[in-house]
Coordinates of N, CA and C in Angstrom, one line a residue:
X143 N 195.9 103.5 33.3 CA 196.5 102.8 32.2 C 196.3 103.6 30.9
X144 N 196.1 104.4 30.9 CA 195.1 105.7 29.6 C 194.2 105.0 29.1
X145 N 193.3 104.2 29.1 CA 192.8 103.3 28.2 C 191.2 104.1 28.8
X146 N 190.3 104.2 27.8 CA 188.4 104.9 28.0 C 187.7 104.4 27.1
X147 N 186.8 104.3 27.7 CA 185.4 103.6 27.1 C 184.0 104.7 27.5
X148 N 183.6 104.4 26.6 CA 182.2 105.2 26.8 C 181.1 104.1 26.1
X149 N 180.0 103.7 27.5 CA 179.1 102.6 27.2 C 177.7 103.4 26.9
X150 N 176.9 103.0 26.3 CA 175.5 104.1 25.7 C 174.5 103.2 26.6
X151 N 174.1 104.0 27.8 CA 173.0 103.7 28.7 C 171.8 103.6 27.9
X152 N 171.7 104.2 27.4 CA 170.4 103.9 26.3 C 169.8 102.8 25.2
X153 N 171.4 102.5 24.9 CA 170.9 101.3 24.1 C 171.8 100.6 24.5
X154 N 172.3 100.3 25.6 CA 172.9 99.5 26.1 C 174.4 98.6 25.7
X155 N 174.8 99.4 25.3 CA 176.1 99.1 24.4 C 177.3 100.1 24.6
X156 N 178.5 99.2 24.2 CA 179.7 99.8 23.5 C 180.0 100.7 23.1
X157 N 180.4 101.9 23.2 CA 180.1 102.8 22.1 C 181.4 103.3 21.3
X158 N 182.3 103.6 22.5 CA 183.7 104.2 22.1 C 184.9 103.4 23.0
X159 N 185.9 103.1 22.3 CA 187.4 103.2 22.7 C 187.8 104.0 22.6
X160 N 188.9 104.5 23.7 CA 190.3 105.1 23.0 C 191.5 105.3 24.0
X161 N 193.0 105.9 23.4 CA 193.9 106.0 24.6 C 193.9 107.3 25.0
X162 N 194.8 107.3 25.9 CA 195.1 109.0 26.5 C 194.1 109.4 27.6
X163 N 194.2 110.9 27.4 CA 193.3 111.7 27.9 C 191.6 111.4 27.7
X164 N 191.0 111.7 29.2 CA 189.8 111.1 29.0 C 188.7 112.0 28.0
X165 N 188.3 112.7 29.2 CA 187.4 114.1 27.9 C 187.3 115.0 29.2
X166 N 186.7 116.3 28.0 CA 186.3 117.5 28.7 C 185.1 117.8 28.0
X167 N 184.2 118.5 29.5 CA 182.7 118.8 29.2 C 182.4 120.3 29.4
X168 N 182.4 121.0 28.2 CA 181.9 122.2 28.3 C 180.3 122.5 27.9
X169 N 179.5 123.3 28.6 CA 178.5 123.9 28.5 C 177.4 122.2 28.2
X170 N 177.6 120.9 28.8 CA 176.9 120.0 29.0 C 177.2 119.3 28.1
X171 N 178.2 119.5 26.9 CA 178.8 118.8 25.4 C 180.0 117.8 26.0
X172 N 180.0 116.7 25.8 CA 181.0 115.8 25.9 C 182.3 115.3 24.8
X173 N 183.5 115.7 25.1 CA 184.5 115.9 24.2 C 185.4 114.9 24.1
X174 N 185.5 113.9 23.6 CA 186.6 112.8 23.9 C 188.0 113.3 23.7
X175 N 189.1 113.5 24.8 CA 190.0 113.4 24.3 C 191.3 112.7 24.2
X176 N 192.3 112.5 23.9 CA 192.8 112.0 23.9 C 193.3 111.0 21.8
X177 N 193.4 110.3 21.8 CA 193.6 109.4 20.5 C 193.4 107.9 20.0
X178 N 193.7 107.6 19.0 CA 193.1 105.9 18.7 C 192.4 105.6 18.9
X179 N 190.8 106.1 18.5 CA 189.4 106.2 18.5 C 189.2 105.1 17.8
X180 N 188.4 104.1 18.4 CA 187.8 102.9 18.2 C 185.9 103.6 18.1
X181 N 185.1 103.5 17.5 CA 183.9 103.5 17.3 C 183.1 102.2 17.0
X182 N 182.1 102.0 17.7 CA 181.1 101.0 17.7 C 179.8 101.3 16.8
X183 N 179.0 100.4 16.6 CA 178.2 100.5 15.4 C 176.7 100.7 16.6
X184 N 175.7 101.8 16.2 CA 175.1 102.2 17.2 C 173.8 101.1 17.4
X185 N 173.1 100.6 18.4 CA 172.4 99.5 18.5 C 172.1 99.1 19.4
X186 N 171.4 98.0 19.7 CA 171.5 97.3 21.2 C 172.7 95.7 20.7
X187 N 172.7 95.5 22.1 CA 173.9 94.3 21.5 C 173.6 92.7 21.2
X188 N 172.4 92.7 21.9 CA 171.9 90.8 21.3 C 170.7 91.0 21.1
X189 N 170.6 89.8 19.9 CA 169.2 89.8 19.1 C 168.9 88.8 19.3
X190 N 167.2 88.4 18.6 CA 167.4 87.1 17.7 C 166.9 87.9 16.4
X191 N 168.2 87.2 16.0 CA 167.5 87.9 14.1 C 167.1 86.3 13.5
X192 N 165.8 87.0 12.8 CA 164.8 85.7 12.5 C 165.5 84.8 11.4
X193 N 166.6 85.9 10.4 CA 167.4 84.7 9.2 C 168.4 85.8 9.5
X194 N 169.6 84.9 8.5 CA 170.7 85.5 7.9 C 170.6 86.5 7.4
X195 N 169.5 87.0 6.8 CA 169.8 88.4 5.9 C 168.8 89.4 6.6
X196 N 168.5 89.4 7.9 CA 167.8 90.2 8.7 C 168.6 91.4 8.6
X197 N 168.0 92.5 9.2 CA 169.0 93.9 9.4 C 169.4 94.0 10.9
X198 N 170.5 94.6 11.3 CA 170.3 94.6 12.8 C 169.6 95.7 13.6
X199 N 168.5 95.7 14.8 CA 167.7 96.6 15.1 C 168.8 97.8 15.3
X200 N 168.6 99.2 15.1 CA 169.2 100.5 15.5 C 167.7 101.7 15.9
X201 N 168.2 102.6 16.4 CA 167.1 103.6 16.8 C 167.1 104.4 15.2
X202 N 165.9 104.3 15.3 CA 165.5 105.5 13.9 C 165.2 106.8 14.3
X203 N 164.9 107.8 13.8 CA 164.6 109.4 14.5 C 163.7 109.2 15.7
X204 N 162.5 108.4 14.8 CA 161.0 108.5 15.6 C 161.1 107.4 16.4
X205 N 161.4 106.0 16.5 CA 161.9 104.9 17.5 C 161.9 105.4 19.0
X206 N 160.2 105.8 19.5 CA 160.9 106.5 21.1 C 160.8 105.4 21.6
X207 N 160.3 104.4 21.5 CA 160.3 102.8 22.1 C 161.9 102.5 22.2
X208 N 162.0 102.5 21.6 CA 164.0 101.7 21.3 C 164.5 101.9 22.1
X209 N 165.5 100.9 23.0 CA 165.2 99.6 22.9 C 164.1 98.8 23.7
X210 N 163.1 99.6 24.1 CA 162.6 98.9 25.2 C 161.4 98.3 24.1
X211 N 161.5 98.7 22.9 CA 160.5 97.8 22.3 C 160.7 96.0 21.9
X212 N 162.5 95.8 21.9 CA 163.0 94.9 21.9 C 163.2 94.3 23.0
X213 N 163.0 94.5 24.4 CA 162.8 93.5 25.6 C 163.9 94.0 26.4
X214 N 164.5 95.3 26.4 CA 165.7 96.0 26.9 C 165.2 96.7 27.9
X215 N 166.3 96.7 29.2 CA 165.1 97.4 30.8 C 167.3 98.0 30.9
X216 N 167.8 99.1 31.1 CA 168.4 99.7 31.8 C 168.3 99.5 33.7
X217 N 168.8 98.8 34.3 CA 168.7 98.9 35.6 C 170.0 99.4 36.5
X218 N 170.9 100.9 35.4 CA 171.7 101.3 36.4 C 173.5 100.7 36.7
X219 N 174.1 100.6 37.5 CA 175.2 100.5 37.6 C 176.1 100.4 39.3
X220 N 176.9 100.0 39.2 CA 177.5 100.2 40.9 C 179.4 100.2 40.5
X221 N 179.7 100.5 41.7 CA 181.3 101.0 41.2 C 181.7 99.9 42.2
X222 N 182.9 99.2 41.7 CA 184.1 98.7 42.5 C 184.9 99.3 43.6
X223 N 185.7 98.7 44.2 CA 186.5 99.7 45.3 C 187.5 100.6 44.0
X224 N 187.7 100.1 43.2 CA 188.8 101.1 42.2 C 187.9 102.0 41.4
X225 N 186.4 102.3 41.8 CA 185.6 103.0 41.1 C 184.9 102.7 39.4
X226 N 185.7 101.6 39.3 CA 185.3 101.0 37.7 C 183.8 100.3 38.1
X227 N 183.0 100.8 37.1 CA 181.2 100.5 37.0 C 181.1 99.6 36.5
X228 N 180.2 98.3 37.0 CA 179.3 97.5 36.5 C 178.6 98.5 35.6
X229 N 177.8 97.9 34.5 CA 176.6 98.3 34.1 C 175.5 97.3 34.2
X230 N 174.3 97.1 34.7 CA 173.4 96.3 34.6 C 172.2 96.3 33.6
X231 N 171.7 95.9 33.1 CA 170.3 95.5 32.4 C 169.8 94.1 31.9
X232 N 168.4 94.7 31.5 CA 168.1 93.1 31.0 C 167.6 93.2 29.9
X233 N 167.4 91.9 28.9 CA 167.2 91.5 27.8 C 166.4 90.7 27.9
X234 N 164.9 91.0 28.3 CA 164.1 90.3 28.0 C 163.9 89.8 29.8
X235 N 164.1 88.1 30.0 CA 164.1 87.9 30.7 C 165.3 87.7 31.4
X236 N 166.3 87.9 30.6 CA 167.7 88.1 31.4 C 168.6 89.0 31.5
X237 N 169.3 88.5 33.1 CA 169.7 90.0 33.6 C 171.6 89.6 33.3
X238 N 171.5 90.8 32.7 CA 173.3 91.6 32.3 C 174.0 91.9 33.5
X239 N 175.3 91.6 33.7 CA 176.3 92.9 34.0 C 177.4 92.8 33.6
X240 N 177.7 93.7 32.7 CA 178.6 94.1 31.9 C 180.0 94.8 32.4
X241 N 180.8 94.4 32.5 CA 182.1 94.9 33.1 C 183.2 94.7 32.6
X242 N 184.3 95.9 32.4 CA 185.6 96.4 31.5 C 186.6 96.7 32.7
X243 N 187.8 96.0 32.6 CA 188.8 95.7 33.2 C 190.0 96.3 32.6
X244 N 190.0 97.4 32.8 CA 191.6 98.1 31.7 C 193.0 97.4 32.3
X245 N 193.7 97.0 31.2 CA 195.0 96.3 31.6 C 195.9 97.1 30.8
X246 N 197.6 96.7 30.4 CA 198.2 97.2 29.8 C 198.2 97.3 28.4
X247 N 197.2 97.0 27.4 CA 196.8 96.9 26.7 C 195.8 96.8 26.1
X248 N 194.9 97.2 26.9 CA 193.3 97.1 26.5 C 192.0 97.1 27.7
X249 N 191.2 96.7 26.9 CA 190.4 96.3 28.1 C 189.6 94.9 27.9
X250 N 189.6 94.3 29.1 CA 188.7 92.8 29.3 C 187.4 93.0 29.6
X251 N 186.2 92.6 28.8 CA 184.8 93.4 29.4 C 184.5 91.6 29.6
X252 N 183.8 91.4 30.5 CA 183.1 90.6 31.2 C 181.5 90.9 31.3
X253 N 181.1 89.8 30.8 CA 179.2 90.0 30.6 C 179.2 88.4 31.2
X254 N 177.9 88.9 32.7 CA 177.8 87.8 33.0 C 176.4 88.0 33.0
X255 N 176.0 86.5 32.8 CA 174.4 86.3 32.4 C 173.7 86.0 33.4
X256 N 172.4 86.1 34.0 CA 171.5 85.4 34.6 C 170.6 84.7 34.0
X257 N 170.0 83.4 33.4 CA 168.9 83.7 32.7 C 168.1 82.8 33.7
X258 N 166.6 82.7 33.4 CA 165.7 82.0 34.5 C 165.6 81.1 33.6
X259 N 165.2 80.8 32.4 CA 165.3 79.5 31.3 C 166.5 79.2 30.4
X260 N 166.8 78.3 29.8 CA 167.6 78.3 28.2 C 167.3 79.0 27.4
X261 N 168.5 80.0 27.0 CA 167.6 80.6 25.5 C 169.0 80.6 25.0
X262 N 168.5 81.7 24.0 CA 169.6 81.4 22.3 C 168.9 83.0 22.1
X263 N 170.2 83.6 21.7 CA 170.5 85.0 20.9 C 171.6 85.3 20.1
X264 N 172.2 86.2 19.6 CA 173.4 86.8 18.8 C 173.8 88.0 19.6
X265 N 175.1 88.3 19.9 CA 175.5 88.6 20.4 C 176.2 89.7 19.6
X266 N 176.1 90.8 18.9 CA 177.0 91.7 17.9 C 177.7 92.3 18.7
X267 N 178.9 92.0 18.6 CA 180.1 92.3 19.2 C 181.1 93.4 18.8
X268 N 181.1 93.2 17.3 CA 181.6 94.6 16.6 C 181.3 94.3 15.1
X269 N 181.3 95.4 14.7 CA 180.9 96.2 12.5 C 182.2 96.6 12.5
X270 N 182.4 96.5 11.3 CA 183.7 97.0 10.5 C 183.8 97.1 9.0
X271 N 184.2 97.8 8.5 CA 184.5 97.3 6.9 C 185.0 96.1 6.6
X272 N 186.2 95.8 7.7 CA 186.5 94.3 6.9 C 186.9 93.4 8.9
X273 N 186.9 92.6 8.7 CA 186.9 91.2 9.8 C 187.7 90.4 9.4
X274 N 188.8 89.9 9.9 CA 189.4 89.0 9.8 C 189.4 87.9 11.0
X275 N 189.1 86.6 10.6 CA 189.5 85.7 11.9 C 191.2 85.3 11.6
X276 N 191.9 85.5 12.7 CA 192.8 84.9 13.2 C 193.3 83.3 13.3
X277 N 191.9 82.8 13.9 CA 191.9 81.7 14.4 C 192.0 81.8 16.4
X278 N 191.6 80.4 16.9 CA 191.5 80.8 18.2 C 190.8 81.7 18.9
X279 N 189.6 82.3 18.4 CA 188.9 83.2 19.2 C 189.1 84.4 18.5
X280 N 190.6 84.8 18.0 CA 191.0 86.3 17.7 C 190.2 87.0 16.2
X281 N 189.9 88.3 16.3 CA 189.7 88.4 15.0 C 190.5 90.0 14.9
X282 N 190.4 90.1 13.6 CA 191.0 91.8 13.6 C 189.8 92.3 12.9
X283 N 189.5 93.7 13.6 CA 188.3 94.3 13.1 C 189.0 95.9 12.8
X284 N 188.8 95.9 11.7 CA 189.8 97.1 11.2 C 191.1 97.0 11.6
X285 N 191.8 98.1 12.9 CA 192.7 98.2 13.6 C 192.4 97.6 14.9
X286 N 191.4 97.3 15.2 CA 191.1 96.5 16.8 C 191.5 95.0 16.7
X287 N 191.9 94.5 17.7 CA 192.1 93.1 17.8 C 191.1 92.6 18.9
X288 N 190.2 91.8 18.6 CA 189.0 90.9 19.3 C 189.1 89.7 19.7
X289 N 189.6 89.4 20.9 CA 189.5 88.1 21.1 C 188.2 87.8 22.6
X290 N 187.3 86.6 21.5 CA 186.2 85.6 22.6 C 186.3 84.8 23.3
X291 N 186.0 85.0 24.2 CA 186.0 83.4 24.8 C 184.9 81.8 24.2
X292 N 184.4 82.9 23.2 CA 183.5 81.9 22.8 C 183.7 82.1 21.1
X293 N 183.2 81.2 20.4 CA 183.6 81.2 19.1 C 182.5 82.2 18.6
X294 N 182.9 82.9 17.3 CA 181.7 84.0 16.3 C 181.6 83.3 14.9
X295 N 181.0 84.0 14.2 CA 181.1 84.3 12.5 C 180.8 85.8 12.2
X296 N 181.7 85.8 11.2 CA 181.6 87.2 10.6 C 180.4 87.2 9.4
X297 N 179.3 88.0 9.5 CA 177.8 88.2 8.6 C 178.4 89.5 8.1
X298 N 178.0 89.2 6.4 CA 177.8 90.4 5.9 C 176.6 91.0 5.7
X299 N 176.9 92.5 5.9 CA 175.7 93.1 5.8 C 176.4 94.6 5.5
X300 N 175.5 95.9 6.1 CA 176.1 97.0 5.2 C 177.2 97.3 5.2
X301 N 177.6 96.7 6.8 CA 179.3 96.8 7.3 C 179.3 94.8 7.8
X302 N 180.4 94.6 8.1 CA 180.7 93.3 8.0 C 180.5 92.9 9.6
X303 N 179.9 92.2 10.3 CA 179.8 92.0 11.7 C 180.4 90.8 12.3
X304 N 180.7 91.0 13.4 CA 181.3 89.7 14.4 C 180.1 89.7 15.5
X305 N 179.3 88.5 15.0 CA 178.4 88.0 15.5 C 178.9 87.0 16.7
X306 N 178.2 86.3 17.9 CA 178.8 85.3 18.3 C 177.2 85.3 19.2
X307 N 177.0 83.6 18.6 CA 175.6 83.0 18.2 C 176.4 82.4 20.0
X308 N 174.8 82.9 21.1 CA 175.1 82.2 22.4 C 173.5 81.8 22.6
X309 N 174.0 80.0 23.4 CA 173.2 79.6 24.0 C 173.3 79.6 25.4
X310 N 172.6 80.1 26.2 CA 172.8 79.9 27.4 C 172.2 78.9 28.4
X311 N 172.7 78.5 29.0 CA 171.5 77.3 30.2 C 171.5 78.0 31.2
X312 N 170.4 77.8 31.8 CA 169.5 78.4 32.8 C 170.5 78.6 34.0
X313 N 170.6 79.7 34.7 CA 171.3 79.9 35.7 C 172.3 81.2 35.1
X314 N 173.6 80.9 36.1 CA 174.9 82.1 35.5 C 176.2 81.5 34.4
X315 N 176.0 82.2 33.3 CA 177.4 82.0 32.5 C 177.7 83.4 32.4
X316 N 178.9 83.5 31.9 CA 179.6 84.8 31.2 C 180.3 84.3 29.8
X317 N 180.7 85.3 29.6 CA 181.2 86.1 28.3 C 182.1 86.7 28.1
X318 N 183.7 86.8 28.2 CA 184.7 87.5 27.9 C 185.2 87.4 26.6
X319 N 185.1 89.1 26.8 CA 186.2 89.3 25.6 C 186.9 90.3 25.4
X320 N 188.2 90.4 24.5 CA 189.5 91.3 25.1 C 189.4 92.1 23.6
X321 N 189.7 93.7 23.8 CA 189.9 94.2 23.1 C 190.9 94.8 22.9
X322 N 192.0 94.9 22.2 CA 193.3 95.6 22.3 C 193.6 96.1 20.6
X323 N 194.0 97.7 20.8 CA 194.4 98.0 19.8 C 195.4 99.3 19.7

C-alpha cells in the first residue's frame, strides 16, 4: 500500500510515518525514503502525570534508566502470516501489543491491553503545534488526521498534545486508532 512506520523499541513508541519507498541502509545508517513524513514527539507513550502542568517523561543524554525507570520492559515482537509485527511490552504491570494495519489510506494501530488490576494512565498519542478536534473521535494534528476509538483532550504544553486519559478494568481491552494523512 506504500504506507511505513518506524516504532522505537527503546522507548516504545511511534516514531515515524510516511508514503512511498521504504528506506535504504548504508554502512548500518537508516535512511527513510520515500515522502509525507509524519514525525512523533520522542518518549514513552503512557503516563500518569501527577497534574496538568507536569512535563511529559523523554530520555535526557544521561537517562540510561529510561524507560525502564518508568515501569517499561520491551518483550520483543512476532510477525503475522503477511509478516506485519506485533510489538509487545509492558507498563508496569501491564502487558501491550501494539499493532498497525496498513489500508488504503493509512494505518489502523491496535493496542491491546492485559492488565491484572484496574488502573488509569494517559495515553500521548500525538504533539503538534496545533490540534484540532473535529468532533467524533477525529482530530487534525498538523497535516495528520487522528481518529480514537476512545475520546482525548488536547494539553498544552511546549507543543500542543492529544492526550487520551484510559481507564482500564482488569482483564483485556484495546485501543484503536486511525491515522491517515
Amino acid at each position: 500500500s506504500g504506507f511505513n512506520l518506524v516504532f522505537d523499541s527503546e522507548q516504545m513508541n511511534l516514531m515515524f510515518l510516511w508514503k512511498g519507498e521504504f528506506a535504504s541502509s548504508d554502512n548500518g545508517r537508516f535512511s527513510m525514503r520515500g515522502r509525507d513524513r509524519v514525525q512523533f514527539a520522542p518518549g514513552i507513550p503512557f503516563h500518569r502525570l501527577p497534574d496538568g502542568d507536569a512535563l511529559w517523561p523523554y530520555k535526557r543524554k544521561t537517562d540510561y534508566l529510561f524507560p525502564g525507570d518508568h515501569g517499561y520492559q520491551y518483550r520483543g515482537y512476532f510477525l503475522d502470516a503477511t509478516k506485519r509485527p506485533t510489538f509487545m511490552y509492558e507498563y508496569g504491570e501491564l502487558k501491550i501489543e501494539d499493532f498497525f494495519m496498513d489500508g488504503p489510506h493509512g494505518f489502523t494501530r491496535t493496542l491491546t491491553f492485559v492488565a491484572e488490576s484496574a488502573t488509569a494512565f494517559q495515553f500521548r498519542a500525538a504533539t503538534a503545534a496545533k490540534i484540532a478536534k473535529k468532533g467524533n473521535g477525529q482530530f487534525q494534528v498538523d497535516r495528520l488526521e487522528l481518529r480514537s476509538s476512545q475520546d482525548a483532550e488536547v494539553r498544552q504544553a511546549e507543543l500542543q498534545e492529544l492526550l487520551i486519559p484510559l481507564e482500564l478494568p482488569a482483564g483485556k481491552s484495546t485501543l484503536t486508532l486511525e491515522y491517515r494523512w
